[in-house]
Coordinates of C-alpha atoms and ligand atoms in Angstrom, one line a residue:
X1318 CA 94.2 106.0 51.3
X1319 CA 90.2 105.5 51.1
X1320 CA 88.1 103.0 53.2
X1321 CA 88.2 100.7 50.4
X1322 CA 91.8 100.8 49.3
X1323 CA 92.3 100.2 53.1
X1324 CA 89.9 97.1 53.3
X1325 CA 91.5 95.6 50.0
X1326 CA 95.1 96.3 51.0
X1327 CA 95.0 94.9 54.5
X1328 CA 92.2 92.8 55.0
X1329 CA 91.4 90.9 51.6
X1330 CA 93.5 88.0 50.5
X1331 CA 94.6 87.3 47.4
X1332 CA 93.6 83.9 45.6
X1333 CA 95.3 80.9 47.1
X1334 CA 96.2 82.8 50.2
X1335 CA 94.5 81.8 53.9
X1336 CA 91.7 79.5 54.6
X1337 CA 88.7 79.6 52.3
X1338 CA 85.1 78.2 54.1
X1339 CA 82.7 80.7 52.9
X1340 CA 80.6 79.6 49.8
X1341 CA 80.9 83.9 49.3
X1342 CA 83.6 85.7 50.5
X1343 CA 84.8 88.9 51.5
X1344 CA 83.5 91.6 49.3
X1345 CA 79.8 91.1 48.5
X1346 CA 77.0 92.7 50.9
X1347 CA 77.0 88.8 52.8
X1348 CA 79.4 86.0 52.8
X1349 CA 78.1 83.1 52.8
X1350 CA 78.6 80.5 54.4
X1351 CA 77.2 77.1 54.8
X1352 CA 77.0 74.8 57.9
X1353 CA 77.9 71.2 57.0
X1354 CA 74.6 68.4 57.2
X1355 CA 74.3 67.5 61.5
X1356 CA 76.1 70.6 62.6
X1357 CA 75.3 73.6 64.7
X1358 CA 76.9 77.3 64.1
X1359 CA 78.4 78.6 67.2
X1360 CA 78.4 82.3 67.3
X1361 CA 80.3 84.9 69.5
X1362 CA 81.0 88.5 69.4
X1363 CA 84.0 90.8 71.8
X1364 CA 84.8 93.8 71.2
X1365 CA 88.4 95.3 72.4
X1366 CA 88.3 99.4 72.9
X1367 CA 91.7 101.4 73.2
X1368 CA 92.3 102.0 77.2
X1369 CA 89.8 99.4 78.6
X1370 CA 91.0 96.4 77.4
X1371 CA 94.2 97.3 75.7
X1372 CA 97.3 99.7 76.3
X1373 CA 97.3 102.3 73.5
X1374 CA 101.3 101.5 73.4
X1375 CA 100.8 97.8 72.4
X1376 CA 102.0 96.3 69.6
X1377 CA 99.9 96.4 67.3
X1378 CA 100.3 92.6 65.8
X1379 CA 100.5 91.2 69.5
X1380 CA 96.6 93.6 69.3
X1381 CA 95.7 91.4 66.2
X1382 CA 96.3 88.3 67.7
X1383 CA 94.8 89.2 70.7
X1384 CA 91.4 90.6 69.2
X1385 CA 90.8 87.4 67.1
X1386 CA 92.7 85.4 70.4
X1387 CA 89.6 86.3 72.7
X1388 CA 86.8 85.6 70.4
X1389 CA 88.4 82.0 69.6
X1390 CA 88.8 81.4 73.2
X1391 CA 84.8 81.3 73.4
X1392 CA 84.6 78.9 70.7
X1393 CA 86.9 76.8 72.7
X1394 CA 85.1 77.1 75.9
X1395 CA 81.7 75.5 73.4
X1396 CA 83.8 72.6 71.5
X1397 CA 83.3 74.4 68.3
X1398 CA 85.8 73.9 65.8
X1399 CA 87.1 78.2 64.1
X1400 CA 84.8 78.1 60.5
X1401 CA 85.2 82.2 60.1
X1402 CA 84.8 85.7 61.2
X1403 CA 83.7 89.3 60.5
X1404 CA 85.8 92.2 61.6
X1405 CA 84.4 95.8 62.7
X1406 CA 87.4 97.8 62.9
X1407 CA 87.2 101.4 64.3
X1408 CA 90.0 104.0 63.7
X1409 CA 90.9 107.4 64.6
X1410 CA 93.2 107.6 61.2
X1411 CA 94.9 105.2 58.2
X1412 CA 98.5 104.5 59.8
X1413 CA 100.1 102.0 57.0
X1414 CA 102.7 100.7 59.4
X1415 CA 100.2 100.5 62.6
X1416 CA 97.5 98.1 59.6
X1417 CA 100.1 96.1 58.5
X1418 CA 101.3 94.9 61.7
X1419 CA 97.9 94.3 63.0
X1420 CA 97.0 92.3 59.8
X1421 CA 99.6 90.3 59.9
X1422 CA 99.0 89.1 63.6
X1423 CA 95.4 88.8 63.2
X1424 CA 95.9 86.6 60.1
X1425 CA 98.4 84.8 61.3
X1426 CA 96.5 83.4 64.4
X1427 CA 93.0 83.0 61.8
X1428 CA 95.1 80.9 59.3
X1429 CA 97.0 79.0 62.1
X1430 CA 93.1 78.1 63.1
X1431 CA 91.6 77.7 59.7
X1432 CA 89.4 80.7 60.4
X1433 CA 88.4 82.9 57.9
X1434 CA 87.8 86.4 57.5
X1435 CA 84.6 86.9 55.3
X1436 CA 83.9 90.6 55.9
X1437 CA 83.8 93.3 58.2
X1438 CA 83.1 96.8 58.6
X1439 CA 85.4 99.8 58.6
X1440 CA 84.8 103.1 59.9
X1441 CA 86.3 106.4 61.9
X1442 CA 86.5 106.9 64.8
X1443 CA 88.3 106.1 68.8
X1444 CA 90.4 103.2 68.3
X1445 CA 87.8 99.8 68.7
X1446 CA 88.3 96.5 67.6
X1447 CA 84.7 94.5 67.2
X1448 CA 85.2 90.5 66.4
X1449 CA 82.5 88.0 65.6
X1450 CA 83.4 84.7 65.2
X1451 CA 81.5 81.6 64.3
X1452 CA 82.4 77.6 64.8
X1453 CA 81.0 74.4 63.9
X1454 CA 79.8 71.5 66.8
X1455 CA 78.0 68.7 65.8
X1456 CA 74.6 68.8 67.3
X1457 CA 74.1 67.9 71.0
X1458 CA 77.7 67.9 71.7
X1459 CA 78.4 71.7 72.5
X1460 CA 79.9 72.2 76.2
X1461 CA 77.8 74.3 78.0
X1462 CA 77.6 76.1 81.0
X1463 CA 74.7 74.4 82.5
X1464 CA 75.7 71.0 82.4
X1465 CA 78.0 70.8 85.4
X1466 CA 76.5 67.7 88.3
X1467 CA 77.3 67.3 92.1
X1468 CA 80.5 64.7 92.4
X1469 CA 82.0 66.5 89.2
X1470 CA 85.9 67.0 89.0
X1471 CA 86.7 70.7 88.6
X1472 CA 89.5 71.3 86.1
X1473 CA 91.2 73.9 84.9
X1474 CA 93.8 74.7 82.0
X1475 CA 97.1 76.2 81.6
X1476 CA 98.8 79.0 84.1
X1477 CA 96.2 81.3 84.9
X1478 CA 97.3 84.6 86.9
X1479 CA 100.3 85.9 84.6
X1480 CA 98.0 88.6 82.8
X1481 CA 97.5 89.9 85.7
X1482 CA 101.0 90.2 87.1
X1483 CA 101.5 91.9 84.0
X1484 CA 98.5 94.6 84.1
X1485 CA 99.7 95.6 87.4
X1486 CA 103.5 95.9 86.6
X1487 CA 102.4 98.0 83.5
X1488 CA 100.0 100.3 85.9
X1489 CA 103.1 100.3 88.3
X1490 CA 101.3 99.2 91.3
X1491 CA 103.1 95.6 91.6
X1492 CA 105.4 95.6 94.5
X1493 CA 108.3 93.8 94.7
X1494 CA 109.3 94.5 91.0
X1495 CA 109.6 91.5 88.5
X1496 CA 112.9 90.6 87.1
X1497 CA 113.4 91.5 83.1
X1498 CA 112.7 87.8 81.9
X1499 CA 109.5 87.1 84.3
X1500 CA 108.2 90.6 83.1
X1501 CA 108.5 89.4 79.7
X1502 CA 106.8 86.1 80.6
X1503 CA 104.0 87.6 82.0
X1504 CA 103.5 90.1 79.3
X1505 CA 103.3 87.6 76.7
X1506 CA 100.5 86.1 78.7
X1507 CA 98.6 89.3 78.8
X1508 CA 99.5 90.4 75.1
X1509 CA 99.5 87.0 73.2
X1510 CA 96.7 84.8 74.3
X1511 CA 96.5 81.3 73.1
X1512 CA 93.0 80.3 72.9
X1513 CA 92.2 76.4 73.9
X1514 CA 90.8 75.5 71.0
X1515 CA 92.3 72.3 70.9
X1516 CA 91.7 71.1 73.9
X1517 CA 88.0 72.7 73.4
X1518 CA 87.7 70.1 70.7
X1519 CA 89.1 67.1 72.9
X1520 CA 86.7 67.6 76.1
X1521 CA 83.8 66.7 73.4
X1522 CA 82.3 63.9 75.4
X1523 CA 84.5 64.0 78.4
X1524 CA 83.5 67.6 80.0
X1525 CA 79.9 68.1 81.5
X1526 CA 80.6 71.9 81.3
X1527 CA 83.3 74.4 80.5
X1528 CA 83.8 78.5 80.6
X1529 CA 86.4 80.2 79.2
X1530 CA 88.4 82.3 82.0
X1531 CA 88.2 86.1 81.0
X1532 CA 87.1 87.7 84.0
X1533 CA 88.7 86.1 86.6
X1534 CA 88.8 82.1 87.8
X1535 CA 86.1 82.4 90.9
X1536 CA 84.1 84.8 88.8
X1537 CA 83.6 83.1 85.8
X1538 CA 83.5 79.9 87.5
X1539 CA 80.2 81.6 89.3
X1540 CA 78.7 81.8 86.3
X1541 CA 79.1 77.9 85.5
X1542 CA 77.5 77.3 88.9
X1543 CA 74.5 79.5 88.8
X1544 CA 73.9 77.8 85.2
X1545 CA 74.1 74.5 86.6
X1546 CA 72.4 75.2 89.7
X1547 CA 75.4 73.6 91.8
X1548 CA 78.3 74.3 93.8
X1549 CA 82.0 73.9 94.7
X1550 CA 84.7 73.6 96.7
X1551 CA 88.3 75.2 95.0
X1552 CA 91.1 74.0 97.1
X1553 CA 93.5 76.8 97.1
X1554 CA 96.4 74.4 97.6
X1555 CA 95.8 72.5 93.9
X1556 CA 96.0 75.8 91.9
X1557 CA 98.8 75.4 88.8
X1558 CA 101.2 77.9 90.1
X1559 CA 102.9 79.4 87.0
X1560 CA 107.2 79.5 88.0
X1561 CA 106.7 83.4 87.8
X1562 CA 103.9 83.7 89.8
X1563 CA 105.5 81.1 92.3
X1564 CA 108.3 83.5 93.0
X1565 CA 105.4 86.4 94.7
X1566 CA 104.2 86.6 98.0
X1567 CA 101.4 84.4 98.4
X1568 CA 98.5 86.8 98.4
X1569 CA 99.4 88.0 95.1
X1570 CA 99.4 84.1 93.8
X1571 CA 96.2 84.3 95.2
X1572 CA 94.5 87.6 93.8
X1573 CA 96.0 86.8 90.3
X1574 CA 95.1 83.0 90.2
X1575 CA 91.8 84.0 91.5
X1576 CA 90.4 87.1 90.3
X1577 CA 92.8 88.1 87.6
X1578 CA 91.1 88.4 84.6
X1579 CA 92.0 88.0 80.4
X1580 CA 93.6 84.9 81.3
X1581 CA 91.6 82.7 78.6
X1582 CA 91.7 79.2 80.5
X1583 CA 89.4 76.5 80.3
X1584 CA 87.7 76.1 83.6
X1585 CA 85.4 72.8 82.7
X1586 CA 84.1 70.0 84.9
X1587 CA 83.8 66.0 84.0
X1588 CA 83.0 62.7 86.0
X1589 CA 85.9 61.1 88.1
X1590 CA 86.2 58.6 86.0
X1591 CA 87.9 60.5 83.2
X1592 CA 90.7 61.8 85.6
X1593 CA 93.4 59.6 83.7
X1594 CA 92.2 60.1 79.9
X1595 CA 92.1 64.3 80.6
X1596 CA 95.6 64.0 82.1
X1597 CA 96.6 61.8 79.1
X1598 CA 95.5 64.5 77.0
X1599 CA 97.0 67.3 78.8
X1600 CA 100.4 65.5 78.2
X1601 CA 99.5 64.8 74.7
X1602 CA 98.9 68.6 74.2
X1603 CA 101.2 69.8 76.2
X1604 CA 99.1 71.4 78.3
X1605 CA 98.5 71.1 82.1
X1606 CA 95.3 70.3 83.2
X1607 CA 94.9 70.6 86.7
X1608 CA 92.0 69.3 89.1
X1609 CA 91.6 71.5 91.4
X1610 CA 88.4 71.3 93.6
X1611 CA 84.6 69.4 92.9
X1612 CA 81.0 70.2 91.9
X1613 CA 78.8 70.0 94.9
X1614 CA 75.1 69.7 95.4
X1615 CA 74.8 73.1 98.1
X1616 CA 74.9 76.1 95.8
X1617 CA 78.1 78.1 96.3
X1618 CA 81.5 78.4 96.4
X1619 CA 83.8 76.9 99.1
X1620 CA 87.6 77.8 99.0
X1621 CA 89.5 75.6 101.2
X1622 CA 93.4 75.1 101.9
X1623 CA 94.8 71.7 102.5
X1624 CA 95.3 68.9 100.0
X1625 CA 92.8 68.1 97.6
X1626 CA 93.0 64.2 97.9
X1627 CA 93.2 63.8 101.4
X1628 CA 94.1 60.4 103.1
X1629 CA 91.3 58.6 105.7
X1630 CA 93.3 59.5 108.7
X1631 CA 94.9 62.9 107.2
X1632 CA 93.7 66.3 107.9
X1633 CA 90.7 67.2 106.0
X1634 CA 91.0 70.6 103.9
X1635 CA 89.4 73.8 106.4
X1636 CA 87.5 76.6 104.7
X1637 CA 88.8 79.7 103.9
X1638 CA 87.1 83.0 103.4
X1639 CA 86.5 84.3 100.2
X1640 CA 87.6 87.8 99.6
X1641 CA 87.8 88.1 95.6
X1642 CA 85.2 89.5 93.6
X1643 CA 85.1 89.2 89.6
X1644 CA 85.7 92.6 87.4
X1645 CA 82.7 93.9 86.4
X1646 CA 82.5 97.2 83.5
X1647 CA 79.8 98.9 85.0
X1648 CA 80.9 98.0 88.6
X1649 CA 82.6 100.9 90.2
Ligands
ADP2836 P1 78.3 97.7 52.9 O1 78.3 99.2 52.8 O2 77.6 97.0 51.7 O3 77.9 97.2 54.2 P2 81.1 98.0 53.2 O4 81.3 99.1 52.3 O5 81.0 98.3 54.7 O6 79.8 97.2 52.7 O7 82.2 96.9 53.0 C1 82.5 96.4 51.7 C2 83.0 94.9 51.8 O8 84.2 94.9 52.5 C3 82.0 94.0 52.5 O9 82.1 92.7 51.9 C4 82.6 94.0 53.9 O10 82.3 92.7 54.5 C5 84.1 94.1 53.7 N1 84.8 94.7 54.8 C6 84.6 96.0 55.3 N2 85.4 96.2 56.3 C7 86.2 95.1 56.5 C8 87.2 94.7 57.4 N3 87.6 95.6 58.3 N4 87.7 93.5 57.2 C9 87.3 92.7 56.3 N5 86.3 92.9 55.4 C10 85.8 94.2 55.5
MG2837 MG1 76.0 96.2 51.9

């Protein structure tokens, strides 16, 4: 099978099939597509690469949902609403069986989000995956880094820490052993991402900033403070502790709530007065959102351990030292 049989066969769809936003679609040198009057294109690329961010053993539609999960999860952390995306796919040969599988989970998430794939490249060579996506915000509303403010509620969404558990049962490192079932569980989480697009839409208006969670909580929540020039306090205590992970010793909880990494979370911040609409619309989506700390004025982070709402004449949460660090590629 040539390139082009390839690209037709697995990545083109017939008439009728899957979304359709680009004025020129898949097939011409460009697609083309075309912003709607007051809105602003939200771009962003990851690329997935066999043995860094993926086990060469996966399945390969759970790797299709995956690669498209990642890239949607940074729409989501923006407000933008899915509009399409290009694929670069990189491949040591043409296996039918391997193509089909990841087609089908790749287009299953894209359809599931309206998101449509309006070209690509294809070429040979050690197993990559390259995704760039692209969303639609209505100007001025896009959730930013930057726009976190002292006396802000820090939130965050879903269970964060599973991946993790996962990565290190898969590397064999993860002492005591997890059951069948909460092995399953986890991997899920690591293999089958759902990005937070929804929600990404609903915080329009109500978040000052948000970050999607792909390196770790504490890390990527760094890089929220630094762009807002604030700090915060994290009270270890609040975390959403995921059954599964509830069930390992406590400085595991910690290390995989913390520093874990590919969880794909919202971590955003908002004013206190919108505690009870964003835990209205956790319940409506079915989602837990958790508060879990505040923005300060003092730069940095301050993890504490007590409660988070403490009463006047209760004891008041006590620092605790910070010994995670966010993953890093080039960091050895
Ligand atoms: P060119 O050489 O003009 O850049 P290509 O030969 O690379 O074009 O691709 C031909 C068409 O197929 C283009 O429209 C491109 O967007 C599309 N395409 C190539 N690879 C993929 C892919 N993996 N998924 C979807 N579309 C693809
Ligand atoms: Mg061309």
């Amino acid at each position: 099978m040539g390139e082009f049989d390839l690209i037709e066969r697995f990545f083109w769809r017939p008439a009728g099939q899957g979304p359709r936003r680009a004025v020129v679609g898949n097939g011409d040198d460009c697609a083309i597509i075309a912003p709607a009057p007051g809105m602003h294109l939200a771009v962003s690329t990851d690329t997935l690469v066999e043995g860094r961010h993926f086990l060469s053993t996966v399945d390969p539609a759970r790797l299709g949902h995956k690669a498209l999960a990642v890239n949607l999860s940074d729409l989501a952390a923006c407000g933008a609403k899915p509009l399409a995306f290009t694929l670069a796919l990189t491949l040591p040969r043409v296996d039918e069986a391997w193509l089909a599988g990841f087609a089908q989970g790749l287009l299953a998430l894209a359809d599931a989000h309206d998101c449509e794939l309006i070209g690509g490249d294809t070429t040979a060579g050690p197993l990559a995956i390259g995704i760039t996506v692209m969303g639609e915000v209505p100007a001025g509303q896009t959730l930013l880094r930057s726009g976190a403010r002292a006396g802000n509620d820090l939130w965050i969404s879903g269970w964060p820490g599973l991946a993790r558990l996962a990565l290190e049962a898969f590397r064999g490192t993860l002492q005591p052993a997890l059951t069948s079932d909460d092995f399953d569980t986890a991997r899920r989480a690591m293999e089958c991402p759902e990005p937070r697009v929804a929600l990404g839409l609903a915080l329009r208006g109500l978040a000052s900033a948000a970050i999607d969670v792909s390196d770790g909580l504490l890390g990527d929540l760094g890089h929220l403070l630094r762009r807002s020039q604030v700090g915060a306090t994290v009270v270890l205590d609040a975390l959403p502790v995921h059954p599964v992970l509830a069930a390992r010793p406590v400085s595991q909880q910690h290390d995989c709530l913390l520093a874990g990494g590919d969880d794909y979370e919202l971590v955003f911040t908002a004013p206190p007065e919108h505690r009870a609409r964003l835990l209205a619309l956790g319940d409506s989506l079915g989602l837990p959102l958790t508060r879990l700390g505040a923005i300060t004025a003092t730069p940095g982070l301050q993890l504490l351990q007590g409660e988070l709402d403490v009463w006047p004449d209760d004891a008041p949460p006590q620092p605790v030292s910070n010994r995670w660090t966010s993953f890093d590629h080039f960091k050895s």
